[in-house]
PDB file of C-alpha atoms in Angstrom:
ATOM      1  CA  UNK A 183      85.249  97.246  83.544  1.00 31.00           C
ATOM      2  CA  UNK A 184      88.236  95.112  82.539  1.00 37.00           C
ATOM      3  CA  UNK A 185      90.269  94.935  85.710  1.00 36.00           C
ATOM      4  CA  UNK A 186      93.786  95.728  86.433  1.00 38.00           C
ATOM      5  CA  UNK A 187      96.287  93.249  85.414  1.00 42.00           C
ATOM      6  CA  UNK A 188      98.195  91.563  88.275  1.00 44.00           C
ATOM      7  CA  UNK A 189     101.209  92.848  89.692  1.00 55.00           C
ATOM      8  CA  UNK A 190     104.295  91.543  90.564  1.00 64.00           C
ATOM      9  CA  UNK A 191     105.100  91.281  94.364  1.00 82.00           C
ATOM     10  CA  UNK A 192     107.480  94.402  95.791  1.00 93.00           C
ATOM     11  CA  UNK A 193     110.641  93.022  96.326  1.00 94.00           C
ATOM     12  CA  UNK A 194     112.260  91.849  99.526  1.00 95.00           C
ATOM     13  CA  UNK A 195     114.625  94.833 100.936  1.00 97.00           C
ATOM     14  CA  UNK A 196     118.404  94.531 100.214  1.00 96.00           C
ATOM     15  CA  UNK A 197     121.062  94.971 102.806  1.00 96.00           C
ATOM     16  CA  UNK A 198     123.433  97.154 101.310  1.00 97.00           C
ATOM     17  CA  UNK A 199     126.923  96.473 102.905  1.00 94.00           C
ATOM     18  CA  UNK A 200     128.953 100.405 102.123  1.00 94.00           C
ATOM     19  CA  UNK A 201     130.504 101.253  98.875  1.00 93.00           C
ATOM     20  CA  UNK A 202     132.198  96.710  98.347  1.00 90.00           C
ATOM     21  CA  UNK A 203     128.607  95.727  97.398  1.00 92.00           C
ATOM     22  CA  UNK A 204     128.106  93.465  94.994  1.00 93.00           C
ATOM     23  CA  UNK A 205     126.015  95.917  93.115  1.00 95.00           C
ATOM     24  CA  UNK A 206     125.055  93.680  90.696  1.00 95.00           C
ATOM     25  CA  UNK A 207     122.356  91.762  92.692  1.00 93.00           C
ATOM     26  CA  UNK A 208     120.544  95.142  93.142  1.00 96.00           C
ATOM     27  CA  UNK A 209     120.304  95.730  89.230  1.00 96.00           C
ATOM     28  CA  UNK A 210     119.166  92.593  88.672  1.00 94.00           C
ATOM     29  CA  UNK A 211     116.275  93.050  91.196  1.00 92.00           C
ATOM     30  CA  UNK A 212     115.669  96.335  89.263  1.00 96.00           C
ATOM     31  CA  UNK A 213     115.831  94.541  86.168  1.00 95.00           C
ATOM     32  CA  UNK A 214     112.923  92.146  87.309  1.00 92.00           C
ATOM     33  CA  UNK A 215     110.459  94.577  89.145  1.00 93.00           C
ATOM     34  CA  UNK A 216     111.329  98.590  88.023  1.00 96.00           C
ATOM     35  CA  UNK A 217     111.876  98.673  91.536  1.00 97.00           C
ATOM     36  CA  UNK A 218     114.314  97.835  94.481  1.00 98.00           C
ATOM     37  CA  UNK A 219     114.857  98.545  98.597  1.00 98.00           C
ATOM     38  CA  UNK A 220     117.955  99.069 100.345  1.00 98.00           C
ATOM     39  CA  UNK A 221     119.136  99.836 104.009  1.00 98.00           C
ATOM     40  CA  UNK A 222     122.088 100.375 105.746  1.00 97.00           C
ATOM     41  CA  UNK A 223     123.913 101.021 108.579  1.00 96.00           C
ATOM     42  CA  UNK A 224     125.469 104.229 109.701  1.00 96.00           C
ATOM     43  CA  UNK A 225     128.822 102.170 110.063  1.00 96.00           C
ATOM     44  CA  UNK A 226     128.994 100.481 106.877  1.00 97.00           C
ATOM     45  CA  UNK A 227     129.858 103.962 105.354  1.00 97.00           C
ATOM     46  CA  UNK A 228     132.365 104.671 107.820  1.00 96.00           C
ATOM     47  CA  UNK A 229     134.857 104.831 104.873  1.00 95.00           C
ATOM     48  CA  UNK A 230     133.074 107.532 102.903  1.00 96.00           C
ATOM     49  CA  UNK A 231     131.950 109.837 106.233  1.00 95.00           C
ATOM     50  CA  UNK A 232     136.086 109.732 107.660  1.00 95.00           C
ATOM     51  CA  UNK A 233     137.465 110.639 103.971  1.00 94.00           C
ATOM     52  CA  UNK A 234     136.698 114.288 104.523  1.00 88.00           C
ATOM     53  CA  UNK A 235     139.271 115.333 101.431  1.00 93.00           C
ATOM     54  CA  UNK A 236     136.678 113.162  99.010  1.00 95.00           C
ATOM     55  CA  UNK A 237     133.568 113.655 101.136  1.00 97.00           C
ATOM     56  CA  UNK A 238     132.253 117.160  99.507  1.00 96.00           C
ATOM     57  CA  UNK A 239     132.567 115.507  95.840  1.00 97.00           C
ATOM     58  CA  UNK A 240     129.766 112.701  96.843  1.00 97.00           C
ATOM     59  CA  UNK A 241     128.305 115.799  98.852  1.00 97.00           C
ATOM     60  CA  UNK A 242     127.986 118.544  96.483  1.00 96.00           C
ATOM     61  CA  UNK A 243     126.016 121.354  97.234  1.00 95.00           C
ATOM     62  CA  UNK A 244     124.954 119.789 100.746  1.00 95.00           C
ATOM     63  CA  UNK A 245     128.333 119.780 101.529  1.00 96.00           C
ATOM     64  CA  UNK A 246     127.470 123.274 103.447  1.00 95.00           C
ATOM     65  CA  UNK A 247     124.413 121.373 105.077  1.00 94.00           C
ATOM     66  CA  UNK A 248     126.562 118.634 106.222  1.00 95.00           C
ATOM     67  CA  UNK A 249     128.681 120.898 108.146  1.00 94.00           C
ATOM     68  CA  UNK A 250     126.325 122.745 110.046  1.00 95.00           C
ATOM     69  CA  UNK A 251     124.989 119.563 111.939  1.00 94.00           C
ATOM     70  CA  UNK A 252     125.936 119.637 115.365  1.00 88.00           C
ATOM     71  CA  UNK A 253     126.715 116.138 116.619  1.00 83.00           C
ATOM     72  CA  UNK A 254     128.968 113.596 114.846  1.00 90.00           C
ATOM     73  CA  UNK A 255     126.516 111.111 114.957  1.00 92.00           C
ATOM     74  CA  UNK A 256     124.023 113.443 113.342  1.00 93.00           C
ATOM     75  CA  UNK A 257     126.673 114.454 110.096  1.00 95.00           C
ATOM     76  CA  UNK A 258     127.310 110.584 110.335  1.00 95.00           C
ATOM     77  CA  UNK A 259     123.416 109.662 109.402  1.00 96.00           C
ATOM     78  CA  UNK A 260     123.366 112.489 107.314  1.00 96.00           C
ATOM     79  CA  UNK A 261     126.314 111.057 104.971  1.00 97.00           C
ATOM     80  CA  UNK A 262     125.153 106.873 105.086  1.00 97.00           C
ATOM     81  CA  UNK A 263     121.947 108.063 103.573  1.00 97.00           C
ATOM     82  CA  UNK A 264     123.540 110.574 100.458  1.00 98.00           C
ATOM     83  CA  UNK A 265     125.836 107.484 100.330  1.00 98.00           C
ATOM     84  CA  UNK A 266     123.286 104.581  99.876  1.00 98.00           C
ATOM     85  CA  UNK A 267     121.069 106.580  97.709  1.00 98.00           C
ATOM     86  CA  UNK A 268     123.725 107.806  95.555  1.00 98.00           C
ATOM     87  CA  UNK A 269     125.530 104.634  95.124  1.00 98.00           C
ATOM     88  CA  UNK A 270     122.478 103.042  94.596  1.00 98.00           C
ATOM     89  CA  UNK A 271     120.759 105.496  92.408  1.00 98.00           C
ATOM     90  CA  UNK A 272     124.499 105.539  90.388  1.00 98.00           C
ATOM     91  CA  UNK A 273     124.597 101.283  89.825  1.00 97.00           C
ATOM     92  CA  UNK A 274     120.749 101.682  88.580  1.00 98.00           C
ATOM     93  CA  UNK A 275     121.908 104.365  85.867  1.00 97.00           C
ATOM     94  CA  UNK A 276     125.333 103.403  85.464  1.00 96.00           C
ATOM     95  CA  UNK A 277     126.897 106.449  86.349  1.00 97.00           C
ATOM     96  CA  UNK A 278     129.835 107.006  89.683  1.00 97.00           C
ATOM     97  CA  UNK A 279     128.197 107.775  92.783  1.00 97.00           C
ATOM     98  CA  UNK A 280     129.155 111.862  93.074  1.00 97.00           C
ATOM     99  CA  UNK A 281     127.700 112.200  89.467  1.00 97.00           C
ATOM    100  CA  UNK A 282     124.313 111.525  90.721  1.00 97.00           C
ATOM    101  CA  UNK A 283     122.460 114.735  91.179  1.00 96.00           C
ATOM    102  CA  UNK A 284     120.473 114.740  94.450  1.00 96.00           C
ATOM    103  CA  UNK A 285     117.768 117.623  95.507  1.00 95.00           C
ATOM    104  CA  UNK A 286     114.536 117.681  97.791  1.00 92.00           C
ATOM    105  CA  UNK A 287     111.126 118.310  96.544  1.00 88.00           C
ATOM    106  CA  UNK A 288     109.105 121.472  98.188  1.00 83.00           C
ATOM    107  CA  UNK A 289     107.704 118.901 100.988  1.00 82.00           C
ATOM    108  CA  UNK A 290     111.621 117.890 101.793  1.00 85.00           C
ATOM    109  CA  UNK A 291     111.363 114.448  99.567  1.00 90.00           C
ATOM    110  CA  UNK A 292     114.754 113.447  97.905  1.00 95.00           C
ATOM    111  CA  UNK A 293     114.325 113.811  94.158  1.00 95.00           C
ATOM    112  CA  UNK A 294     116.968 113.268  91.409  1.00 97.00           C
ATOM    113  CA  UNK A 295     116.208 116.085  89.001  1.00 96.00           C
ATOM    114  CA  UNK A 296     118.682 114.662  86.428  1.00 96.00           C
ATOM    115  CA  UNK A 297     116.491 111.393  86.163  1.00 96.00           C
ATOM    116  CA  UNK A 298     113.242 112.454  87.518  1.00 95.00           C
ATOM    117  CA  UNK A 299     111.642 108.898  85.702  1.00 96.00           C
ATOM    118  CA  UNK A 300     113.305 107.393  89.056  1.00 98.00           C
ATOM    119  CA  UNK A 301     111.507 107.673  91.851  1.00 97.00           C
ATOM    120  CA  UNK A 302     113.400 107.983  95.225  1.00 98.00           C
ATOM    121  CA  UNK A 303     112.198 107.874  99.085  1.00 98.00           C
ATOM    122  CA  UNK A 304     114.242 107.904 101.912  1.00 98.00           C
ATOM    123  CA  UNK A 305     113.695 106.986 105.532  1.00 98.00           C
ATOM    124  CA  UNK A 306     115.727 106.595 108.619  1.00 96.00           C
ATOM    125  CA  UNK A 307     115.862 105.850 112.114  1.00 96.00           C
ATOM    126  CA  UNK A 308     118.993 105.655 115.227  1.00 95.00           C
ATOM    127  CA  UNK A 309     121.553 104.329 112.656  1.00 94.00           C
ATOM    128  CA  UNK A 310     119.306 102.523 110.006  1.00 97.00           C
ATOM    129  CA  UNK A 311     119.170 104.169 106.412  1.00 98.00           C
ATOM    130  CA  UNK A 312     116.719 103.195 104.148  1.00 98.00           C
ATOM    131  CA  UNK A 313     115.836 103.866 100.634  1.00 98.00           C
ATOM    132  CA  UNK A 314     113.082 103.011  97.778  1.00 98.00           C
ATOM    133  CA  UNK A 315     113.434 103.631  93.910  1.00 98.00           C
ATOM    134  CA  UNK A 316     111.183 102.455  91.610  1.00 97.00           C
ATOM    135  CA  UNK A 317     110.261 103.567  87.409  1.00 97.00           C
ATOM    136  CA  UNK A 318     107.132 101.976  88.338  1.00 94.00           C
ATOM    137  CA  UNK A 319     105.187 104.557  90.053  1.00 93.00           C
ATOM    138  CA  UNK A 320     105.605 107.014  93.411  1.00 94.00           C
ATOM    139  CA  UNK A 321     107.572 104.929  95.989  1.00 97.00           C
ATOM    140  CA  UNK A 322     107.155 105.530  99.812  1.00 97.00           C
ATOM    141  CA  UNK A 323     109.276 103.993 102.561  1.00 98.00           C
ATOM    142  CA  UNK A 324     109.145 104.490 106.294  1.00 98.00           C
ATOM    143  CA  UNK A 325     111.455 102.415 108.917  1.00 98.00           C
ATOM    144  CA  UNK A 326     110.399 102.495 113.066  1.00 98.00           C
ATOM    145  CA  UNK A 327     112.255 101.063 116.242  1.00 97.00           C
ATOM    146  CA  UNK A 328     109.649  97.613 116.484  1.00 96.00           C
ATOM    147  CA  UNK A 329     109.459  98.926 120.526  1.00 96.00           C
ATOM    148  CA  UNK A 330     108.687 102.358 119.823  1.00 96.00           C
ATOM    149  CA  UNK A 331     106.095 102.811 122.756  1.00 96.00           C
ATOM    150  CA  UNK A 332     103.297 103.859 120.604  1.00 97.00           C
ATOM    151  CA  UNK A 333     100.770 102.140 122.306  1.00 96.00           C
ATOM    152  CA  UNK A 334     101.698 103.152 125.974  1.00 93.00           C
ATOM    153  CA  UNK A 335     101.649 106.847 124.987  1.00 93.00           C
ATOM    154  CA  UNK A 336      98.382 106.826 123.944  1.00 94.00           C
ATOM    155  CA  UNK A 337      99.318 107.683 120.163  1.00 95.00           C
ATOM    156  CA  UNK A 338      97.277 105.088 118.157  1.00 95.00           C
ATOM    157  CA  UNK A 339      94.232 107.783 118.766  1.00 96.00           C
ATOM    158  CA  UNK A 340      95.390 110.077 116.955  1.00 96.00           C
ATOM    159  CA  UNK A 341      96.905 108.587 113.742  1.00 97.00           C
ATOM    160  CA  UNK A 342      94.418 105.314 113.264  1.00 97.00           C
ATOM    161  CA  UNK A 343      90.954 105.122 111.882  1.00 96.00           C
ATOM    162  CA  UNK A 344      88.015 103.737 113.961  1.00 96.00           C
ATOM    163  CA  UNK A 345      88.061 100.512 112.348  1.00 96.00           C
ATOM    164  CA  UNK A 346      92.041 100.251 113.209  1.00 97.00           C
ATOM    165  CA  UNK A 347      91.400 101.102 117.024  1.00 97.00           C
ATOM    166  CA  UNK A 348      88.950  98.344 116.955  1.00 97.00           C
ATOM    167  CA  UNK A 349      91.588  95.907 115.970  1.00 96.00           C
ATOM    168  CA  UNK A 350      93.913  97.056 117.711  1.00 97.00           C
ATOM    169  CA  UNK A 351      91.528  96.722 120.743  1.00 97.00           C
ATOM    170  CA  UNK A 352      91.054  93.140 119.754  1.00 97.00           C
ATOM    171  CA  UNK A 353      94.885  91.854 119.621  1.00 96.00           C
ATOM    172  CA  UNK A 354      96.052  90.398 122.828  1.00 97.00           C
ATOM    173  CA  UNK A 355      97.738  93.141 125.141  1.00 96.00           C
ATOM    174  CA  UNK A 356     101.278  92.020 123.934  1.00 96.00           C
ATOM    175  CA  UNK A 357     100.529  92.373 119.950  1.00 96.00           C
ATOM    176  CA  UNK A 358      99.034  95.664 120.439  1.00 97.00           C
ATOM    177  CA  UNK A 359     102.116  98.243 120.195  1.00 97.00           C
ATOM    178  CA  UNK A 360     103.695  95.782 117.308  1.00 96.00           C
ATOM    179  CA  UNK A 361     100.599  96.211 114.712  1.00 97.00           C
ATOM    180  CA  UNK A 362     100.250 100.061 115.770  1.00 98.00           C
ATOM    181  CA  UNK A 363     103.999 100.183 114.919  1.00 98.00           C
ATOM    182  CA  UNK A 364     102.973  98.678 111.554  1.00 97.00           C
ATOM    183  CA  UNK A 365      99.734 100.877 110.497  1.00 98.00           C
ATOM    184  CA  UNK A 366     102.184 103.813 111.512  1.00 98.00           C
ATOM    185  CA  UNK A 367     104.559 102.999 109.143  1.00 98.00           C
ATOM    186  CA  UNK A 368     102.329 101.659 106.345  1.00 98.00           C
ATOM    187  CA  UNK A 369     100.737 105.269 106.701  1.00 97.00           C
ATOM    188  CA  UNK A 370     104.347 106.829 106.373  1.00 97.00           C
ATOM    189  CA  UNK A 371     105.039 105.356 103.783  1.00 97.00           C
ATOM    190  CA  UNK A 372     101.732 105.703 101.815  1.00 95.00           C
ATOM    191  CA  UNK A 373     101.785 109.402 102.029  1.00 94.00           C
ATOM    192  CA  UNK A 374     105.212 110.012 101.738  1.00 96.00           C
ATOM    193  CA  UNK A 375     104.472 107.971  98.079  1.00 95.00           C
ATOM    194  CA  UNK A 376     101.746 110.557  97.202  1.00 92.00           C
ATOM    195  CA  UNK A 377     104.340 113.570  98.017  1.00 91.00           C
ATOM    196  CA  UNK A 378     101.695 114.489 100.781  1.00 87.00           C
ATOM    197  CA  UNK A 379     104.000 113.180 104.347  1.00 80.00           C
ATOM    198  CA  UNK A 380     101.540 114.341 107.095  1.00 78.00           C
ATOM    199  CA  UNK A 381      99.310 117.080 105.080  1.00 85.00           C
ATOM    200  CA  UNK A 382      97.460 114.333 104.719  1.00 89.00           C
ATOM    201  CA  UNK A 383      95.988 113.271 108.351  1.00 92.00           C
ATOM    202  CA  UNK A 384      96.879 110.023 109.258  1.00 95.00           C
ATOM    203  CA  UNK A 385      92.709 109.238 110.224  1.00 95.00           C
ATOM    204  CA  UNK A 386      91.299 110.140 107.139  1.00 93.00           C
ATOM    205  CA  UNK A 387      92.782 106.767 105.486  1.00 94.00           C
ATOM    206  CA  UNK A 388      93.717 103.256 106.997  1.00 95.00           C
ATOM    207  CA  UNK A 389      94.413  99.764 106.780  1.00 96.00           C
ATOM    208  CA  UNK A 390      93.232  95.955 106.294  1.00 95.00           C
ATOM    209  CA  UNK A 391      94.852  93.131 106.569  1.00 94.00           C
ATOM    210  CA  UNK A 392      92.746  90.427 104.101  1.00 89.00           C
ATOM    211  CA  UNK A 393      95.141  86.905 104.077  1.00 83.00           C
ATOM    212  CA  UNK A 394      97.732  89.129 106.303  1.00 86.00           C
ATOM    213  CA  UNK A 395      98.242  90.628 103.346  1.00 89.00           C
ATOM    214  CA  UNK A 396      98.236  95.166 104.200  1.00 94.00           C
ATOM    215  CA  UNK A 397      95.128  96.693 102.011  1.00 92.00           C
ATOM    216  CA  UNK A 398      94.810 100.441 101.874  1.00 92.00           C
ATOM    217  CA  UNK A 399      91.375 101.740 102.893  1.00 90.00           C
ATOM    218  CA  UNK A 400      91.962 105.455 100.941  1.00 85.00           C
ATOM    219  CA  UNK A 401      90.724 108.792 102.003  1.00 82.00           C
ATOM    220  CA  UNK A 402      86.794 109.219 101.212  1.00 75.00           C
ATOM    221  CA  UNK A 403      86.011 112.109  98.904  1.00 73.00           C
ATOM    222  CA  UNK A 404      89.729 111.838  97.309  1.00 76.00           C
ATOM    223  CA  UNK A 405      89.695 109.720  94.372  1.00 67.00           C
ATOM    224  CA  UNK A 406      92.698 110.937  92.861  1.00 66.00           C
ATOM    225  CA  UNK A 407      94.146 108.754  96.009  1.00 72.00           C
ATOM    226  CA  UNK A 408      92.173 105.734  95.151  1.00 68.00           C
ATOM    227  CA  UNK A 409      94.389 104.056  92.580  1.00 65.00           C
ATOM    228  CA  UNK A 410      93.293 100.910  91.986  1.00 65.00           C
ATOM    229  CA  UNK A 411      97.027  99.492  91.768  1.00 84.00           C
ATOM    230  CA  UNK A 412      98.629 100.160  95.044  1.00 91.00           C
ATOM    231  CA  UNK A 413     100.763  98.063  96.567  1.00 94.00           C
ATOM    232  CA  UNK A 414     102.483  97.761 100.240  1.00 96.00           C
ATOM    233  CA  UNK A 415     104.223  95.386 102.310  1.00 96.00           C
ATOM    234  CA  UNK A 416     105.891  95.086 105.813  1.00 96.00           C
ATOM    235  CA  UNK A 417     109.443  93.701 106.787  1.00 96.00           C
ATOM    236  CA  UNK A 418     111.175  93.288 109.891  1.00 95.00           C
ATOM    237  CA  UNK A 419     115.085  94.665 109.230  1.00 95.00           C
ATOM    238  CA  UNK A 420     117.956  93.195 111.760  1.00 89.00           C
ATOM    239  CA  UNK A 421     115.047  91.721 113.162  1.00 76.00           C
ATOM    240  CA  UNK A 422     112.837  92.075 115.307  1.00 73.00           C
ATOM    241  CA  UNK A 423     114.755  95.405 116.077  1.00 93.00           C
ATOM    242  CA  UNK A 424     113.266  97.696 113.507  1.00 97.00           C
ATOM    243  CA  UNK A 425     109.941  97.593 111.835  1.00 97.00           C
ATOM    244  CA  UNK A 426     109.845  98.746 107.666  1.00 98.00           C
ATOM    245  CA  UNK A 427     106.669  99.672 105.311  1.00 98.00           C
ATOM    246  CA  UNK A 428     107.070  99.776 102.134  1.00 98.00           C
ATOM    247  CA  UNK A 429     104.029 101.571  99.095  1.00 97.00           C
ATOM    248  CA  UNK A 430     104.340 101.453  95.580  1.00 96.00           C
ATOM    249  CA  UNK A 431     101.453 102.321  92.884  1.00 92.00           C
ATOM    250  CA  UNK A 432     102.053 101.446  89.839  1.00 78.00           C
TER     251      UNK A 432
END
């Protein structure tokens, strides 16, 4: 069997500074690799969530959705991630912002149904947006706290393989909750790249780390999930504060 050509690495994630980016260094990392990451803070859209005259063009029909969210800080987050995928989405098909037509899949994934041949995943945590596209393949992205208390809680049991407890058993005390972080959001974003999210349990599949490099160990007895061509790294964002995964098959 001939084997797969190599791949390019995934790209490092871009920090998207509100609507004054210099847009131009995210096409040209599209240009390169069909495929680019972005995050943001709530408060570098400030300017589009307090225009509420212009806010329901970028909005369209979630405009209603928008306005039924309780808390400021809620609408907020709600409007710095339609922002940073729209703008985004809109400088890698040359087309304004509000003319980008945004929807969710059946399993609540974002999906542009205009320009379905980009792929789009979304993630977010306290006031970090992040987003994935890629014409390369299914994208998945997933974005944690670094200190979520994963460890303490007793959670690893119930989301890692046997093989992953057993590493995680041999890390010194202190590593522990940092690598559980990780696996968590490698899996995230894995499954949120197959359009699955958690219908796919979280112990039927895991993780290696070969040269530190993250390996996927698929699902047994699914070999439509065994793609040959996967691809997934792991970034610290505003570092160490929040932990990112990022999966791409091409």
């Amino acid at each position: 069997m001939t084997p797969p050509p190599p791949t390019a690495p995934l790209p490092l994630p871009r920090h998207v500074l509100g609507t004054e980016h210099p847009w131009q260094l995210v096409r040209d990392d599209f240009a390169r690799l069909r495929t680019v990451f972005v995050y943001s803070r709530t408060d570098e859209w400030s300017a589009v969530a307090d225009d509420e005259r212009r806010l329901p063009l970028l909005l369209g029909h979630e405009t209603a959705r928008w306005r039924r969210l309780p808390a400021t800080s809620a609408r907020r987050r709600f409007v710095a991630s339609r922002a940073l995928v729209k703008h985004t989405a809109g400088a890698l098909l040359g087309m304004p912002p509000h003319a980008v037509s945004l929807s969710s899949t059946s399993a609540g994934a974002p999906h542009l149904p205009a320009s379905p041949w980009l792929r789009v995943s979304l993630s977010h945590t306290d006031d970090l947006v992040l987003a994935g596209f890629s014409t390369a393949g299914p994208v998945g992205v997933d974005v944690e706290r670094s200190d979520r208390p994963l460890v303490a809680a007793g959670l690893p049991d119930a989301f890692c393989t046997a093989d992953e407890l057993a590493f995680l058993h041999d890390l010194p005390p202190h590593r522990r909750n940092a690598w559980a972080v990780r696996l968590w959001t490698l899996k995230e974003a894995y499954t949120k790249a197959l359009g699955l999210g958690m219908r796919l349990p979280f112990p039927a599949f895991g993780f290696h780390f070969p040269s530190g490099r993250p390996s996927l160990r698929p699902p047994l007895g699914r070999p439509e999930l065994q793609s040959p061509t996967w691809q997934f790294s792991t970034h610290g964002l505003y570092h160490p504060h929040y932990t990112a995964s990022f999966a791409l098959a091409s």
